[in-house]
Coordinates of C-alpha atoms and ligand atoms in Angstrom, one line a residue:
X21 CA 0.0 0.0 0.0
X22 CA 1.5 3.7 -0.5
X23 CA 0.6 5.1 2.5
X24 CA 1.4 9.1 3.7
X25 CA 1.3 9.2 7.7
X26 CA 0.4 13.1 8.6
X27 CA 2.4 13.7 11.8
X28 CA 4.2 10.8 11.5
X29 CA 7.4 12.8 14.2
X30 CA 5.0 12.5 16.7
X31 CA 4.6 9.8 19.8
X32 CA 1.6 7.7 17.9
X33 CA 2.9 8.5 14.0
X34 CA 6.7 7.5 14.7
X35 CA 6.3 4.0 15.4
X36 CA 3.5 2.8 13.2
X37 CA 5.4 4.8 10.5
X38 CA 8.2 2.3 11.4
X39 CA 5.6 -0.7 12.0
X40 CA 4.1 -0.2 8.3
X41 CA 7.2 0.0 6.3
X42 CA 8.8 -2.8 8.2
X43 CA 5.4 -4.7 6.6
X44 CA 6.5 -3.1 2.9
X45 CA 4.4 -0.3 2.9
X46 CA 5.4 2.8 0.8
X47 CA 5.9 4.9 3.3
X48 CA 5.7 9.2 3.5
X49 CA 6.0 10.9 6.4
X50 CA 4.6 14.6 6.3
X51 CA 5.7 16.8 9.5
X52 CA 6.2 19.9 10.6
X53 CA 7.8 19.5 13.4
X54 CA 5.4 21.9 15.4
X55 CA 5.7 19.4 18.5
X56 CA 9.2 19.8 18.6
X57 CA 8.8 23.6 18.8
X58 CA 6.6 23.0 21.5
X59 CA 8.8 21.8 23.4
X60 CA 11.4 24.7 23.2
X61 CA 8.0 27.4 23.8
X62 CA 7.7 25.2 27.1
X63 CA 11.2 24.7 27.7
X64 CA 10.6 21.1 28.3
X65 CA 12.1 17.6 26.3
X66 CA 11.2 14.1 25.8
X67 CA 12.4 12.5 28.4
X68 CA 14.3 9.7 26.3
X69 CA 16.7 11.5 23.9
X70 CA 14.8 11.5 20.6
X71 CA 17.0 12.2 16.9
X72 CA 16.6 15.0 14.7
X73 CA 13.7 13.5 12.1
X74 CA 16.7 13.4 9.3
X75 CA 18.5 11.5 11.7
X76 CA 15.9 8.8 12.7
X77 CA 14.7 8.2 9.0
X78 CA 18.6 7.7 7.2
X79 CA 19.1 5.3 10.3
X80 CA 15.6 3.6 9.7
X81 CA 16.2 3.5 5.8
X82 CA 20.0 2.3 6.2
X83 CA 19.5 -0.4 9.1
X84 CA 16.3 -1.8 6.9
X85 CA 16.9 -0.9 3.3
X86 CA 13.5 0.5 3.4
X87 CA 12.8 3.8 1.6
X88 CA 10.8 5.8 4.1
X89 CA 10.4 9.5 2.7
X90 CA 10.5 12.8 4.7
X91 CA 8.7 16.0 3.8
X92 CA 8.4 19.1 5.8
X93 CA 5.2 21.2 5.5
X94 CA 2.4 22.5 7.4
X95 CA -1.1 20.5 6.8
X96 CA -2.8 23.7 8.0
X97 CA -1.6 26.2 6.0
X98 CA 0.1 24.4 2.9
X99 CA -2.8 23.5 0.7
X100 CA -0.8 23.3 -3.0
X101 CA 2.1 21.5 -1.4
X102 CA -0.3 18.7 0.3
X103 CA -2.5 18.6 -3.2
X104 CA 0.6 18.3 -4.8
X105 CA 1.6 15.2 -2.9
X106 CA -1.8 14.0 -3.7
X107 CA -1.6 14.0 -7.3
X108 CA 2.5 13.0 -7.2
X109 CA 2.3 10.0 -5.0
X110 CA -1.5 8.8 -5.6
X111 CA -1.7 7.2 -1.8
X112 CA -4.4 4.7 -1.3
X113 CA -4.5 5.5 2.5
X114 CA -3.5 8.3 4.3
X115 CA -3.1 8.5 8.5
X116 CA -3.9 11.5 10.1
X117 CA -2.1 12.1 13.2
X118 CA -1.3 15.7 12.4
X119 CA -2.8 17.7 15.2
X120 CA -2.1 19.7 18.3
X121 CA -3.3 16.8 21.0
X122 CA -3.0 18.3 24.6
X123 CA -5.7 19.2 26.8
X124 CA -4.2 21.3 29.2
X125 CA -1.8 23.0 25.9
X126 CA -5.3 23.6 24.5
X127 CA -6.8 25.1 27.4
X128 CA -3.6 27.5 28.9
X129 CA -5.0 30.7 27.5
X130 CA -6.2 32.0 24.5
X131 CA -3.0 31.4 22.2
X132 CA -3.6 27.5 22.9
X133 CA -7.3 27.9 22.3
X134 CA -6.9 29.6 19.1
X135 CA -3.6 27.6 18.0
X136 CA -5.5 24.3 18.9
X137 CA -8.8 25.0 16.6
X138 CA -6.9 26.9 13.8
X139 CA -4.3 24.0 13.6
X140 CA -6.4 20.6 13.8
X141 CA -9.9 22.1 11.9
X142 CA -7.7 23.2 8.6
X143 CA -5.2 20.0 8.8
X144 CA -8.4 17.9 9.0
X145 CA -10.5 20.2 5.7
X146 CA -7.2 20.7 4.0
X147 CA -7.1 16.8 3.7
X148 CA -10.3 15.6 2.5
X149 CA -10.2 19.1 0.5
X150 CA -7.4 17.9 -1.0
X151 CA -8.5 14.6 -1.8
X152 CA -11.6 15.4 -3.4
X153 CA -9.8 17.9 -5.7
X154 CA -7.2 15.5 -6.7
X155 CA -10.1 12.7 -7.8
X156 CA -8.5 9.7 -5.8
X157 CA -9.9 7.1 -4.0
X158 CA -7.7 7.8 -0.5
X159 CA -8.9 5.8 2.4
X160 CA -8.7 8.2 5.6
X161 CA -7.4 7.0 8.8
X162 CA -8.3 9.3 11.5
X163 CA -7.0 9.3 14.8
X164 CA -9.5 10.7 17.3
X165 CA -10.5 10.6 21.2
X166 CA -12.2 8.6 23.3
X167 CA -13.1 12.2 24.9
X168 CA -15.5 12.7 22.6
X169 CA -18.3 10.9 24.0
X170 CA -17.5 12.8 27.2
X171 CA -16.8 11.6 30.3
X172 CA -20.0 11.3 32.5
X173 CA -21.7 8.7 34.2
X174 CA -24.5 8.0 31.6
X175 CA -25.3 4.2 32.6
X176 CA -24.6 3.0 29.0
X177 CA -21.9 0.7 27.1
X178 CA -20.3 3.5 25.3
X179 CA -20.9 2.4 21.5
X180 CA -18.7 2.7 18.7
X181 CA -19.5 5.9 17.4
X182 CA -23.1 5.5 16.6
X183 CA -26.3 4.9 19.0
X184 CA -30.0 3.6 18.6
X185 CA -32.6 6.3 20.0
X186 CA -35.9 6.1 19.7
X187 CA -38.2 8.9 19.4
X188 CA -41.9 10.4 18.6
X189 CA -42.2 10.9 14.8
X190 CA -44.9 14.4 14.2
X191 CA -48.0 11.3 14.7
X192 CA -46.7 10.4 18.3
X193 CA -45.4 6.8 16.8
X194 CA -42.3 5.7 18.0
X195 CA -39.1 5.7 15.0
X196 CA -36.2 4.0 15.6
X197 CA -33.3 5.2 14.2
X198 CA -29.3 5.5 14.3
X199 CA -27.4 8.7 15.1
X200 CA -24.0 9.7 16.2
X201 CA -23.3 8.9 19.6
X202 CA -23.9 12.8 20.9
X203 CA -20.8 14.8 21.4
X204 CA -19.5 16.3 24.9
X205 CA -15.9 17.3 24.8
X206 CA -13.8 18.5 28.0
X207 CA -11.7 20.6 27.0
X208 CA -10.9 22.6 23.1
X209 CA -8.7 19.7 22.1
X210 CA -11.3 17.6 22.3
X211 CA -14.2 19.6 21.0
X212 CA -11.9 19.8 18.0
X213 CA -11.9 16.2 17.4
X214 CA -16.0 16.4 17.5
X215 CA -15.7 18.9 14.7
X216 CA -13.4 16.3 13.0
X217 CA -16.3 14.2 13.0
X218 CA -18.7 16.4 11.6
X219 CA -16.0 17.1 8.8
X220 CA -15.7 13.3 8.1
X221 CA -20.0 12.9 8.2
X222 CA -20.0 15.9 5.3
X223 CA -17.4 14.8 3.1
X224 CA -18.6 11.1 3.5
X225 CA -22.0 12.1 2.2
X226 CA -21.2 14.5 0.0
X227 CA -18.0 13.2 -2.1
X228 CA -18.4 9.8 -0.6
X229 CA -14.8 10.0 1.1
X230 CA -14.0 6.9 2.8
X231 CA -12.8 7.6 6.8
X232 CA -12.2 5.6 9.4
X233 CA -12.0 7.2 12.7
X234 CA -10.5 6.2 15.6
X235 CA -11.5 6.9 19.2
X236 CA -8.6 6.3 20.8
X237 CA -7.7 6.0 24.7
X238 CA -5.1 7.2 26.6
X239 CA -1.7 6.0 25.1
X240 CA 0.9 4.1 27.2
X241 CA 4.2 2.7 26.9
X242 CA 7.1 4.0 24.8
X243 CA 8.6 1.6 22.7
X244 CA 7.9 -0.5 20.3
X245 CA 9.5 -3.7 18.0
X246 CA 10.9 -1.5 15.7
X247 CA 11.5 1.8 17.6
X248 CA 13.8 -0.6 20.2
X249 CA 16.3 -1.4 17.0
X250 CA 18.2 0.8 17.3
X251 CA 18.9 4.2 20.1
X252 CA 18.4 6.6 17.3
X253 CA 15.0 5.1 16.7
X254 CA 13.8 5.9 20.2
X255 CA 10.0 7.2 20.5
X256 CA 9.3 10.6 22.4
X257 CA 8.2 9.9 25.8
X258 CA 6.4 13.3 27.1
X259 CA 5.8 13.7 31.2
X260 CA 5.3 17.0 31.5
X261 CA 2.6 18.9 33.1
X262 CA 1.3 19.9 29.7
X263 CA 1.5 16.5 27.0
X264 CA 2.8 13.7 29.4
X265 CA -0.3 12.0 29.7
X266 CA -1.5 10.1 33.1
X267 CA 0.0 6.5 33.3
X268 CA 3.5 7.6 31.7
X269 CA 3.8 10.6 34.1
X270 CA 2.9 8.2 37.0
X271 CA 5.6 5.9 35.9
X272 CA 8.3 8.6 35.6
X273 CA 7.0 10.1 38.9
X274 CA 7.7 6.7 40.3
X275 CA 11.4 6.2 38.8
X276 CA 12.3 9.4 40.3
X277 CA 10.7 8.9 44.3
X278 CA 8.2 12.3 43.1
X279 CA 4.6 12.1 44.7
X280 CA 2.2 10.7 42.2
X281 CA 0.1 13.8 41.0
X282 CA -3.6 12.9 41.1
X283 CA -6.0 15.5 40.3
X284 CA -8.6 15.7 42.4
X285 CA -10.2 12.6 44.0
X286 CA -8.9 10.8 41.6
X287 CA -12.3 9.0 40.9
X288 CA -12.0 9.9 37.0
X289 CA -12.2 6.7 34.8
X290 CA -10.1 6.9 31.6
X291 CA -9.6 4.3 28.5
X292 CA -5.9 2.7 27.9
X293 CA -4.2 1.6 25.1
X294 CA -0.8 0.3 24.7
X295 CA 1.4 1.9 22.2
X296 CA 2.0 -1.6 20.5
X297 CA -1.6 -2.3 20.1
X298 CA -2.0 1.4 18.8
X299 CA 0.1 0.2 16.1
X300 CA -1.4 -3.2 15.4
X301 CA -5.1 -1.7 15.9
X302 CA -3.9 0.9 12.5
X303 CA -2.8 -1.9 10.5
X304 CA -6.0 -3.7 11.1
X305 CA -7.8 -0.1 10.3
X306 CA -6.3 -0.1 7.0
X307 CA -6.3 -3.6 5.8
X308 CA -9.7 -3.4 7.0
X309 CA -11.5 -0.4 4.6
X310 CA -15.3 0.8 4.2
X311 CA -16.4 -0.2 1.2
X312 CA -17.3 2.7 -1.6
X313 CA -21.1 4.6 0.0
X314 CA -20.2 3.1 3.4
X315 CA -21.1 5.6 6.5
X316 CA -17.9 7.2 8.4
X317 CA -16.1 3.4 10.5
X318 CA -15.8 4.2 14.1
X319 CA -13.7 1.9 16.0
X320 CA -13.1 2.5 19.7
X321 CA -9.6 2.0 20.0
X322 CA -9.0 1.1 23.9
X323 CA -8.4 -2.2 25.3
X324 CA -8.5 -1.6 29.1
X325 CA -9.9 1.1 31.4
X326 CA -8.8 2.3 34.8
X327 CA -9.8 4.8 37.6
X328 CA -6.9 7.4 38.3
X329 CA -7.0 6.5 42.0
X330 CA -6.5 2.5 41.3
X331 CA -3.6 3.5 38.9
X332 CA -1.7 5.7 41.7
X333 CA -2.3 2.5 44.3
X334 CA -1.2 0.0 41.5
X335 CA 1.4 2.0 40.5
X336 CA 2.3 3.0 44.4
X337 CA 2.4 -0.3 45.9
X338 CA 4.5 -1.3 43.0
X339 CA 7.1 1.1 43.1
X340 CA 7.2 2.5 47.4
X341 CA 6.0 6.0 46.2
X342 CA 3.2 8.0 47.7
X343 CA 0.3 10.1 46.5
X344 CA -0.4 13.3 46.2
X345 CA -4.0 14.6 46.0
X346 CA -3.8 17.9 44.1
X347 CA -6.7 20.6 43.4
X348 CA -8.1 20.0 40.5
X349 CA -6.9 22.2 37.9
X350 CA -9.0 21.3 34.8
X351 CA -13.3 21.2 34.6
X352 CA -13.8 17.9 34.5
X353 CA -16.2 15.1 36.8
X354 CA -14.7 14.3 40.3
X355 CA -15.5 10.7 39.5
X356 CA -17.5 8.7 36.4
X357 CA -17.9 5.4 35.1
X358 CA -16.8 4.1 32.0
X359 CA -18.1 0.9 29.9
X360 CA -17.0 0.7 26.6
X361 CA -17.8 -1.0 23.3
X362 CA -14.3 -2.2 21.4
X363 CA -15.7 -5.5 19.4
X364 CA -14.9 -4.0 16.2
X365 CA -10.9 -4.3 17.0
X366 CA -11.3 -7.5 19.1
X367 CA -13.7 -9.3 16.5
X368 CA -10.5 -8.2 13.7
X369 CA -7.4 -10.1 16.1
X370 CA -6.5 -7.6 18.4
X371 CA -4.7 -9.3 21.1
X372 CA -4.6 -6.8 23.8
X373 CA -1.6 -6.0 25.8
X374 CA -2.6 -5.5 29.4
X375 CA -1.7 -2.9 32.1
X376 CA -0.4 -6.2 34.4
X377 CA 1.8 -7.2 32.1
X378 CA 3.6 -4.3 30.8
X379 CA 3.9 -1.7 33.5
X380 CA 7.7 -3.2 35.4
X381 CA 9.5 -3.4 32.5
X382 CA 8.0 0.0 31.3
X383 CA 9.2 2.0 34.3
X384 CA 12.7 -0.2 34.4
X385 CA 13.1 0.3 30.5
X386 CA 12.2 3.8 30.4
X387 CA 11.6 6.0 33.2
X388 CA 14.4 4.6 35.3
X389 CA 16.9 4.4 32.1
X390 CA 16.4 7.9 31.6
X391 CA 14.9 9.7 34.9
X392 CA 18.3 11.8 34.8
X393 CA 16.7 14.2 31.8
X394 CA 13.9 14.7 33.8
X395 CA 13.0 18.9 34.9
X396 CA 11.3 18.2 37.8
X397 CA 10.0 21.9 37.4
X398 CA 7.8 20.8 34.6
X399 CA 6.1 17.9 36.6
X400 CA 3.3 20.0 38.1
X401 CA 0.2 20.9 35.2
X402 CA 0.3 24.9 34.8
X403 CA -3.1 24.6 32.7
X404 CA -6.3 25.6 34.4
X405 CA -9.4 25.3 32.8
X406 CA -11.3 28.4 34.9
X407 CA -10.0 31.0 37.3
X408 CA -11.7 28.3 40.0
X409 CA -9.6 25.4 39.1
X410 CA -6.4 27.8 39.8
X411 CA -5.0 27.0 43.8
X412 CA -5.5 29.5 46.2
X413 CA -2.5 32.2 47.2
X414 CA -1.4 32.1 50.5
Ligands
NAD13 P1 2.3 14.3 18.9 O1 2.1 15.7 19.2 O2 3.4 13.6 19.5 O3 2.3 14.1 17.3 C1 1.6 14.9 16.4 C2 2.5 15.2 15.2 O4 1.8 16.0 14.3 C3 3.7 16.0 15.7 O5 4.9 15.4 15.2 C4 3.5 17.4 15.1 O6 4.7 18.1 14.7 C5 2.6 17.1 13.9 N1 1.7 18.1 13.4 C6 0.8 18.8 14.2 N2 0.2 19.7 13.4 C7 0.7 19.6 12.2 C8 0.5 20.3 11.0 N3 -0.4 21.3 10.9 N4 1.2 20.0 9.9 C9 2.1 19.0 9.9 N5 2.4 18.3 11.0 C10 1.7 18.6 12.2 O7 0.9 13.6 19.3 P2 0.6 12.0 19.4 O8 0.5 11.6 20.8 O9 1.4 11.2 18.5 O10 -0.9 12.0 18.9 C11 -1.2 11.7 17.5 C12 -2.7 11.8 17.2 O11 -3.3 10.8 18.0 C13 -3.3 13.1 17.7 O12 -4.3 13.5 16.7 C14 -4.0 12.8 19.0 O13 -5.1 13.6 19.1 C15 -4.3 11.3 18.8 N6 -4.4 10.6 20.1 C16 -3.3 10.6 20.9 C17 -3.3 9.9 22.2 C18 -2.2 9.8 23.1 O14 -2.3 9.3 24.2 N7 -1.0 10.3 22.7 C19 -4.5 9.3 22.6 C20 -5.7 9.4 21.7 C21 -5.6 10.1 20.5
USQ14 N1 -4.5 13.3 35.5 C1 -4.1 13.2 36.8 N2 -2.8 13.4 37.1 C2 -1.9 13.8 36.2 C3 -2.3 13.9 34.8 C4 -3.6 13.6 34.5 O1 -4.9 12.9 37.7 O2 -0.7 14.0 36.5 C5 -5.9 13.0 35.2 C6 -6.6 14.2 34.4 O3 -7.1 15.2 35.2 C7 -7.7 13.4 33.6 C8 -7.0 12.0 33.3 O4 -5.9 11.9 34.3 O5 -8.8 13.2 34.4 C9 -6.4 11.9 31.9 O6 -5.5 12.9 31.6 P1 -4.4 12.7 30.5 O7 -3.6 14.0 30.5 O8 -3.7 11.4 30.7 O9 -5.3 12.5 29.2 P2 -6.1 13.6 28.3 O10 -5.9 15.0 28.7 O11 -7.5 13.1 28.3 O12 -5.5 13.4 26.8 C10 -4.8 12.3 26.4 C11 -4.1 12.7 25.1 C12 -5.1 13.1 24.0 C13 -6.1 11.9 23.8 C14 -6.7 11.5 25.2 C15 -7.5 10.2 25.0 O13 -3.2 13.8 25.4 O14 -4.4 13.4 22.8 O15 -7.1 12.3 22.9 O16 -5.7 11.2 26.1 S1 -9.0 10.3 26.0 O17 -8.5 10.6 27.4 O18 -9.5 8.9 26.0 O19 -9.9 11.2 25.5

């Protein structure tokens, strides 16, 4: 397959970029490298030491005698350069990773806001633009957020994507009928991915694009088979306040003795995915297409879920490290349930790759290996979502 993987720098699009050459894909990456200019705005690094992109992809391309391809534009703001690629290379998939994915980035201030919805809204039009003016048949593999259904007790298996309702038709008979599962995002980097969807619905219907959208949990873990080849293949491996995300903060936190930093009571409920099966879960994504006039494939990409508070005790008892309950700082339920519908992945030979089983050699591997690069000035999330969510001054 000639594939082109949108964002494929990043902490999701490295490795599968890797994974789906290593299976003889015909592989492009398109970057910009905007994370990595992140990370000098925030005056913060990956924890492991991560390669220049040239670097990684020579060594990739020279250890494997595969022929992965680099290009260096903005998905947002480039239009003729990404049509260009369109009509050039005549992809039949394309994986869109190329977003600004941090919460509490999202919600710092108004720069974030605005940054986050001008960034991810044109990368996501720009590509199905693009594809419908180039007349190609591209199959789009999105990577959204579990977020999207929100994250309140709502005493329902969380379907994938789409949900029965019945209601009164104008006669006061009862319809049936299937809509999308209703959207309640937490924060503007979510309620960007619920305008994703909506793109995908319109393009779907109106130019009959084929998408595949991905509601994908929390990510966990760092390496994977092919990013372990070789030290200037190592993945990014974020733990700071603003894009570490929960599990791989708490394992750093615990390689380095710091309090474990739950927010709040810790009674949020969250869905996991290793970064492995994110990998394997894409592959199955693309071998596994909508058929021309099919409706917009959701797939809940999570295998496991977990309450913040168990995670800290899991996590403490493990490694002899305490916890510390912090204020709050984003808008979000003290505590909610979370039942959710992942057949579709399961029913394709997904294997799942379980908390249990993964989590020592994680923090020995990783967090321990490279604690030393850790700023423990960073630890501590400086986004609030309201003035009220800010600590009180002494
Ligand atoms: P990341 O920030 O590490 O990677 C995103 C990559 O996209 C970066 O390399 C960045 O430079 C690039 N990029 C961003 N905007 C771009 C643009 N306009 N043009 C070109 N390149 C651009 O994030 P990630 O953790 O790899 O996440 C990838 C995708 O997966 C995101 O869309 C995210 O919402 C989704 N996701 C991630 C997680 C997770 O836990 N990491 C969970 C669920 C969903
Ligand atoms: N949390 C803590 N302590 C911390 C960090 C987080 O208690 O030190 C809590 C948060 O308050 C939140 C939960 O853990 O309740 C999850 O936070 P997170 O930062 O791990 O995840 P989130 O902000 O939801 O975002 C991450 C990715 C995003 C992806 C999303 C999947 O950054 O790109 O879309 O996970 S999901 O959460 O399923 O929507």
């Amino acid at each position: 397959m000639r594939i082109i993987i949108f964002g494929g720098d990043g902490f999701c699009g490295w490795p599968t970029s890797l994974y789906l050459s290593k299976m003889g894909h015909e592989v492009i990456i398109v970057d910009n490298l905007s994370r990595r200019k992140i990370d000098l705005e925030l005056e913060c690094n990956s924890l492991t030491p991560i390669q220049s992109i040239g670097k990684r992809v020579s060594k990739w391309n020279e250890l494997t005698k595969n022929n992965i391809k680099f290009i260096n534009f903005d998905v947002a703001k480039n239009y003729s350069q990404l049509l260009n690629l369109f009509h050039s290379f005549k992809p039949d998939s394309i994986i869109h990773f190329a977003e600004q994915r941090s919460a509490p980035y999202s919600m710092k201030g108004s720069k974030g806001k605005r940054y986050t919805i001008d960034n991810n809204l044109n990368a996501t039009n720009n590509l199905l633009s693009a594809i419908v003016e180039s007349k190609q048949d591209v199959h789009v593999v999105h990577l959204g957020s579990m977020g999207v259904y929100g994250y309140s007790s709502v005493g329902l298996k969380i379907p994938e994507g789409y949900i029965n309702v019945k209601v009164k038709d104008y006669n006061n008979k009862d319809i049936e009928t299937e809509i999308p599962y209703p959207p309640r995002p937490g924060s503007i980097y979510h309620l960007t991915k619920t305008q994703d969807s909506l793109m995908f619905a319109f393009y779907n219907e109106n130019d009959g694009i084929r998408v595949t959208d991905l509601h994908q949990g929390i990510v966990w873990g760092t390496q994977t088979n092919e990013t372990s080849i070789h030290d200037d293949l190592i993945n990014r491996f974020d733990y700071d306040g603003d894009y570490g995300t929960v599990l791989n903060r708490f394992l750093m936190q615990a390689a380095i003795g710091h309090p474990l930093t739950v927010h709040g009571t810790g009674g949020q409920t969250r869905a996991f995915i290793h970064i492995k099966d994110m990998v394997k879960c894409i592959e199955i994504a693309l071998l596994n297409p909508p058929k021309k006039n099919d409706k917009v494939l959701v797939f809940n990409q999570m295998t496991e879920t977990h309450n913040i508070n168990d995670l800290a005790n899991k996590i403490s008892n493990l490694m002899g490290v305490s916890i510390s309950y912090l204020k709050n700082p984003r808008n979000e339920a003290n505590a909610n349930d979370l039942i959710v519908e992942n057949e579709c992945f399961l029913n394709l030979g997904l294997n799942p790759i379980t908390l249990d089983n993964g989590l020592l050699s994680e923090v020995r591997n990783i967090a321990k290996k490279y604690c030393n690069n850790c700023d423990e000035s960073k630890i501590l999330s400086q986004s609030f979502w309201t003035e009220a969510n800010k600590p009180k001054k002494n």
